[in-house]
mmCIF file of C-alpha atoms in Angstrom:
data_model
loop_
_atom_site.group_PDB
_atom_site.id
_atom_site.type_symbol
_atom_site.label_atom_id
_atom_site.label_comp_id
_atom_site.label_asym_id
_atom_site.label_seq_id
_atom_site.Cartn_x
_atom_site.Cartn_y
_atom_site.Cartn_z
ATOM 1 C CA MET A 1 26.886 -3.491 -16.814
ATOM 2 C CA THR A 2 26.657 -5.046 -20.713
ATOM 3 C CA PRO A 3 22.750 -4.261 -21.924
ATOM 4 C CA ALA A 4 22.772 -7.946 -21.754
ATOM 5 C CA GLU A 5 23.403 -8.139 -18.115
ATOM 6 C CA GLU A 6 20.903 -5.304 -17.571
ATOM 7 C CA ASP A 7 18.015 -7.415 -19.765
ATOM 8 C CA TYR A 8 19.293 -10.370 -17.444
ATOM 9 C CA ILE A 9 18.972 -8.656 -14.188
ATOM 10 C CA LYS A 10 15.052 -7.292 -15.612
ATOM 11 C CA ALA A 11 13.726 -10.714 -16.846
ATOM 12 C CA ILE A 12 15.046 -12.235 -12.759
ATOM 13 C CA TYR A 13 13.587 -9.202 -11.243
ATOM 14 C CA HIS A 14 10.058 -9.920 -12.960
ATOM 15 C CA LEU A 15 10.069 -13.715 -13.192
ATOM 16 C CA GLY A 16 10.858 -13.484 -9.858
ATOM 17 C CA LYS A 17 7.752 -11.414 -8.406
ATOM 18 C CA ASP A 18 9.850 -8.159 -8.170
ATOM 19 C CA GLY A 19 12.952 -9.552 -7.422
ATOM 20 C CA LYS A 20 11.915 -11.084 -4.164
ATOM 21 C CA ALA A 21 11.584 -14.930 -5.346
ATOM 22 C CA THR A 22 14.002 -17.100 -6.438
ATOM 23 C CA VAL A 23 14.259 -17.690 -9.996
ATOM 24 C CA THR A 24 15.215 -21.249 -12.045
ATOM 25 C CA THR A 25 17.748 -21.134 -14.831
ATOM 26 C CA ASN A 26 15.010 -22.668 -17.181
ATOM 27 C CA ALA A 27 12.632 -19.634 -16.061
ATOM 28 C CA ILE A 28 15.572 -17.749 -17.313
ATOM 29 C CA ALA A 29 16.373 -19.538 -20.536
ATOM 30 C CA ALA A 30 13.001 -19.254 -21.566
ATOM 31 C CA ARG A 31 12.104 -15.570 -20.716
ATOM 32 C CA MET A 32 15.511 -15.043 -22.515
ATOM 33 C CA GLU A 33 14.707 -17.013 -25.619
ATOM 34 C CA THR A 34 18.007 -18.667 -25.238
ATOM 35 C CA LYS A 35 20.032 -21.639 -24.504
ATOM 36 C CA PRO A 36 20.308 -22.878 -20.250
ATOM 37 C CA SER A 37 24.203 -22.652 -20.961
ATOM 38 C CA SER A 38 24.138 -19.275 -21.692
ATOM 39 C CA VAL A 39 21.841 -18.455 -18.537
ATOM 40 C CA THR A 40 24.622 -20.193 -16.296
ATOM 41 C CA ASP A 41 27.170 -18.442 -18.087
ATOM 42 C CA MET A 42 25.752 -14.885 -17.950
ATOM 43 C CA ILE A 43 24.490 -16.364 -13.920
ATOM 44 C CA LYS A 44 28.461 -16.324 -13.153
ATOM 45 C CA LYS A 45 29.081 -12.490 -14.613
ATOM 46 C CA LEU A 46 26.416 -11.070 -12.350
ATOM 47 C CA SER A 47 27.307 -12.975 -8.813
ATOM 48 C CA ASP A 48 31.150 -11.877 -9.591
ATOM 49 C CA LYS A 49 29.347 -8.304 -9.625
ATOM 50 C CA ASN A 50 27.100 -9.132 -6.501
ATOM 51 C CA LEU A 51 23.957 -8.535 -8.626
ATOM 52 C CA ILE A 52 22.386 -11.834 -7.720
ATOM 53 C CA ALA A 53 23.077 -14.906 -5.468
ATOM 54 C CA TYR A 54 22.924 -18.267 -6.423
ATOM 55 C CA LYS A 55 21.204 -21.735 -4.770
ATOM 56 C CA LYS A 56 22.545 -24.831 -6.110
ATOM 57 C CA TYR A 57 19.172 -26.733 -7.356
ATOM 58 C CA LYS A 58 17.175 -24.003 -6.632
ATOM 59 C CA GLY A 59 18.182 -20.718 -8.665
ATOM 60 C CA VAL A 60 19.068 -17.265 -8.583
ATOM 61 C CA SER A 61 17.935 -14.382 -6.771
ATOM 62 C CA LEU A 62 18.743 -10.310 -7.113
ATOM 63 C CA THR A 63 20.863 -8.825 -4.444
ATOM 64 C CA GLU A 64 20.068 -5.519 -2.719
ATOM 65 C CA SER A 65 22.257 -3.942 -5.176
ATOM 66 C CA GLY A 66 20.901 -6.347 -7.943
ATOM 67 C CA THR A 67 17.176 -4.773 -7.140
ATOM 68 C CA LEU A 68 18.309 -1.412 -7.044
ATOM 69 C CA SER A 69 20.364 -1.856 -10.748
ATOM 70 C CA ALA A 70 17.501 -3.297 -12.097
ATOM 71 C CA LEU A 71 14.440 -0.873 -10.945
ATOM 72 C CA SER A 72 17.048 1.652 -12.700
ATOM 73 C CA VAL A 73 16.489 0.287 -15.549
ATOM 74 C CA ILE A 74 12.766 -0.363 -15.613
ATOM 75 C CA ARG A 75 12.869 3.019 -14.447
ATOM 76 C CA LYS A 76 14.765 4.377 -17.618
ATOM 77 C CA GLN A 77 12.520 2.247 -20.110
ATOM 78 C CA TYR A 78 9.446 3.401 -18.297
ATOM 79 C CA LEU A 79 10.186 7.019 -19.028
ATOM 80 C CA TRP A 80 11.430 6.698 -22.660
ATOM 81 C CA GLU A 81 7.893 4.620 -22.906
ATOM 82 C CA VAL A 82 5.716 8.527 -21.611
ATOM 83 C CA PHE A 83 8.520 10.266 -23.341
ATOM 84 C CA LEU A 84 7.728 8.284 -26.598
ATOM 85 C CA GLY A 85 4.039 7.968 -26.524
ATOM 86 C CA GLU A 86 2.835 11.491 -25.066
ATOM 87 C CA LYS A 87 5.470 13.765 -26.542
ATOM 88 C CA LEU A 88 6.790 12.188 -29.587
ATOM 89 C CA GLU A 89 3.396 10.316 -30.418
ATOM 90 C CA VAL A 90 4.802 7.614 -31.533
ATOM 91 C CA PRO A 91 2.736 4.316 -32.724
ATOM 92 C CA GLU A 92 1.524 2.245 -29.580
ATOM 93 C CA GLU A 93 2.994 -1.232 -31.022
ATOM 94 C CA GLU A 94 6.501 0.691 -31.266
ATOM 95 C CA ILE A 95 6.780 1.992 -28.248
ATOM 96 C CA ALA A 96 7.918 -0.606 -25.923
ATOM 97 C CA ASN A 97 10.556 -2.119 -28.544
ATOM 98 C CA LEU A 98 12.123 1.437 -28.726
ATOM 99 C CA ALA A 99 12.132 2.083 -25.088
ATOM 100 C CA GLU A 100 13.917 -1.413 -24.516
ATOM 101 C CA GLN A 101 16.990 -0.215 -26.361
ATOM 102 C CA LEU A 102 16.585 3.488 -25.442
ATOM 103 C CA LYS A 103 16.860 2.025 -21.544
ATOM 104 C CA HIS A 104 20.257 1.265 -21.843
ATOM 105 C CA ILE A 105 21.763 4.430 -22.167
ATOM 106 C CA LYS A 106 23.578 5.274 -19.275
ATOM 107 C CA SER A 107 23.563 9.046 -18.684
ATOM 108 C CA GLU A 108 22.264 9.313 -15.044
ATOM 109 C CA ARG A 109 22.013 13.723 -16.110
ATOM 110 C CA LEU A 110 19.774 12.494 -19.129
ATOM 111 C CA ILE A 111 17.291 10.202 -17.557
ATOM 112 C CA ALA A 112 17.216 12.941 -14.491
ATOM 113 C CA LYS A 113 16.665 16.076 -17.450
ATOM 114 C CA LEU A 114 14.319 13.488 -19.032
ATOM 115 C CA ASP A 115 12.469 12.889 -16.048
ATOM 116 C CA ALA A 116 11.631 16.516 -15.112
ATOM 117 C CA TYR A 117 10.897 17.433 -18.486
ATOM 118 C CA LEU A 118 7.985 14.719 -18.401
ATOM 119 C CA GLY A 119 6.473 16.355 -15.078
ATOM 120 C CA ASN A 120 8.227 13.461 -12.862
ATOM 121 C CA PRO A 121 5.675 11.091 -14.380
ATOM 122 C CA ARG A 122 4.400 8.198 -11.775
ATOM 123 C CA VAL A 123 2.530 6.190 -13.962
ATOM 124 C CA GLY A 124 4.470 4.569 -17.424
ATOM 125 C CA PHE A 125 2.381 4.667 -20.109
ATOM 126 C CA PHE A 126 1.027 1.112 -20.320
ATOM 127 C CA GLY A 127 0.236 1.958 -16.969
ATOM 128 C CA ALA A 128 2.660 0.657 -14.968
ATOM 129 C CA SER A 129 4.234 2.215 -11.844
ATOM 130 C CA ILE A 130 7.375 4.356 -12.320
ATOM 131 C CA PRO A 131 9.990 3.494 -9.767
ATOM 132 C CA HIS A 132 11.714 6.647 -7.980
ATOM 133 C CA LYS A 133 15.235 7.280 -8.543
ATOM 134 C CA ASP A 134 16.391 5.699 -5.050
ATOM 135 C CA GLY A 135 14.261 2.347 -5.960
ATOM 136 C CA LYS A 136 11.437 2.763 -4.091
ATOM 137 C CA PHE A 137 7.589 2.822 -5.324
ATOM 138 C CA LYS A 138 4.510 4.749 -5.350
ATOM 139 C CA LYS A 139 1.077 3.170 -3.781
ATOM 140 C CA THR A 140 -1.347 2.688 -6.482
ATOM 141 C CA VAL A 141 -4.713 3.276 -5.061
ATOM 142 C CA LYS A 142 -8.543 3.238 -6.458
ATOM 143 C CA LYS A 143 -10.211 6.837 -6.564
ATOM 144 C CA LEU A 144 -13.439 7.832 -8.296
ATOM 145 C CA LEU A 145 -12.812 10.056 -11.272
ATOM 146 C CA ASN A 146 -14.810 12.847 -9.734
ATOM 147 C CA GLY A 147 -12.555 12.990 -6.779
ATOM 148 C CA LEU A 148 -9.283 13.935 -8.372
ATOM 149 C CA THR A 149 -7.567 17.163 -8.950
ATOM 150 C CA PRO A 150 -6.304 18.543 -12.341
ATOM 151 C CA GLY A 151 -3.163 17.433 -13.349
ATOM 152 C CA THR A 152 -3.933 13.680 -11.655
ATOM 153 C CA LYS A 153 -3.284 11.163 -14.293
ATOM 154 C CA GLY A 154 -4.422 7.290 -14.169
ATOM 155 C CA ILE A 155 -5.586 4.514 -15.553
ATOM 156 C CA CYS A 156 -9.480 3.362 -15.848
ATOM 157 C CA VAL A 157 -9.951 0.050 -14.222
ATOM 158 C CA GLY A 158 -13.523 -0.194 -13.154
ATOM 159 C CA ILE A 159 -17.211 1.731 -13.366
ATOM 160 C CA ASN A 160 -20.205 2.404 -10.430
ATOM 161 C CA ASP A 161 -22.689 2.456 -13.161
ATOM 162 C CA ALA A 162 -23.375 -1.280 -15.659
ATOM 163 C CA SER A 163 -26.617 0.428 -16.837
ATOM 164 C CA ALA A 164 -27.000 -0.637 -20.558
ATOM 165 C CA ALA A 165 -27.416 2.933 -21.082
ATOM 166 C CA PHE A 166 -23.914 4.141 -19.137
ATOM 167 C CA LEU A 167 -22.107 1.439 -20.747
ATOM 168 C CA LYS A 168 -23.542 3.010 -24.499
ATOM 169 C CA PHE A 169 -22.463 6.391 -23.193
ATOM 170 C CA LEU A 170 -18.884 5.098 -22.847
ATOM 171 C CA GLU A 171 -18.892 3.852 -26.201
ATOM 172 C CA LYS A 172 -19.861 6.888 -27.742
ATOM 173 C CA LYS A 173 -17.210 8.820 -26.050
ATOM 174 C CA GLY A 174 -14.314 6.483 -26.453
ATOM 175 C CA ILE A 175 -14.101 5.132 -22.749
ATOM 176 C CA ALA A 176 -12.747 2.490 -22.167
ATOM 177 C CA LEU A 177 -10.878 -0.097 -19.104
ATOM 178 C CA GLY A 178 -7.638 0.415 -19.592
ATOM 179 C CA ASN A 179 -7.905 4.317 -21.269
ATOM 180 C CA ASN A 180 -4.789 6.665 -19.819
ATOM 181 C CA ILE A 181 -6.749 9.428 -18.340
ATOM 182 C CA LEU A 182 -4.944 13.142 -17.471
ATOM 183 C CA VAL A 183 -7.612 15.320 -15.566
ATOM 184 C CA LEU A 184 -7.130 18.659 -17.045
ATOM 185 C CA GLU A 185 -10.160 21.072 -15.483
ATOM 186 C CA ARG A 186 -12.856 20.868 -13.285
ATOM 187 C CA GLU A 187 -15.779 23.306 -13.160
ATOM 188 C CA GLU A 188 -16.413 24.388 -9.548
ATOM 189 C CA PHE A 189 -19.744 25.360 -10.720
ATOM 190 C CA ASP A 190 -21.431 22.419 -11.884
ATOM 191 C CA GLY A 191 -18.371 19.703 -11.071
ATOM 192 C CA SER A 192 -17.972 19.114 -14.679
ATOM 193 C CA MET A 193 -14.566 17.564 -15.873
ATOM 194 C CA LYS A 194 -12.188 18.551 -19.027
ATOM 195 C CA ILE A 195 -9.822 15.348 -19.058
ATOM 196 C CA LYS A 196 -7.420 13.711 -21.514
ATOM 197 C CA ILE A 197 -8.089 10.492 -23.064
ATOM 198 C CA ASP A 198 -5.013 9.273 -24.481
ATOM 199 C CA GLN A 199 -4.490 12.268 -27.277
ATOM 200 C CA LYS A 200 -8.251 13.380 -27.092
ATOM 201 C CA GLU A 201 -9.691 15.954 -25.063
ATOM 202 C CA ILE A 202 -13.486 15.232 -24.078
ATOM 203 C CA GLN A 203 -15.613 17.321 -20.991
ATOM 204 C CA ILE A 204 -17.806 14.704 -19.203
ATOM 205 C CA SER A 205 -20.394 16.073 -16.527
ATOM 206 C CA ASP A 206 -19.784 15.089 -12.380
ATOM 207 C CA GLN A 207 -22.745 12.213 -12.770
ATOM 208 C CA ILE A 208 -20.252 10.479 -15.350
ATOM 209 C CA ALA A 209 -17.191 11.155 -13.039
ATOM 210 C CA SER A 210 -18.475 10.030 -10.320
ATOM 211 C CA ASN A 211 -19.135 6.557 -12.214
ATOM 212 C CA LEU A 212 -15.639 5.824 -13.115
ATOM 213 C CA PHE A 213 -12.972 4.205 -11.175
ATOM 214 C CA LEU A 214 -8.903 5.901 -11.832
ATOM 215 C CA GLU A 215 -6.154 3.510 -10.695
ATOM 216 C CA VAL A 216 -3.660 6.212 -9.486
ATOM 217 C CA THR A 217 -0.166 6.613 -7.434
ATOM 218 C CA GLU A 218 0.203 8.107 -4.378
ATOM 219 C CA ASP A 219 3.215 9.007 -2.284
ATOM 220 C CA GLU A 220 4.327 6.084 -0.017
#
């Protein structure tokens, strides 16, 4: 596929609720910021490659081949986001744009090496689940931080204690909803934990950890 074709099937995948619904040409045109006539031309190209199925007056949907291709593109983008954000510490506002460009690199061998180098991450830099190379996802669950083992990474999605004192403590420590949190260590003696929030390492008590919910991924 050309980079433009990859961009289109990725857009159709997201517009079609993870590739499961039919998408109108007008919706695609709006997403791609182009004219409907340009979308029609691209639809013919994608249909000829058996990446999409077109239904007159209804729109398009991804074929099985198209869905796998879209997930491959998305997988590459999310892996590059992790690399740029966590390894190169590129400013957050630049990561998405750079990853959008890098996702068009064709070398599957390079992507396999990148995945291994990053430790086979299951969650992207911005919190989205990274597809397996076979197109499958790992399921997402919500767990209390104090129940997680070292090496587990997740996104802070909720709190158990909404008291003013606890919220003030979280603000002081720089812990907020949406933070990427990595469990580094857990003390067996008192349950306290060392965690990494984005690029900062802090120590928290078991009481604090028992009041923070993280969204993590698990094997299906």
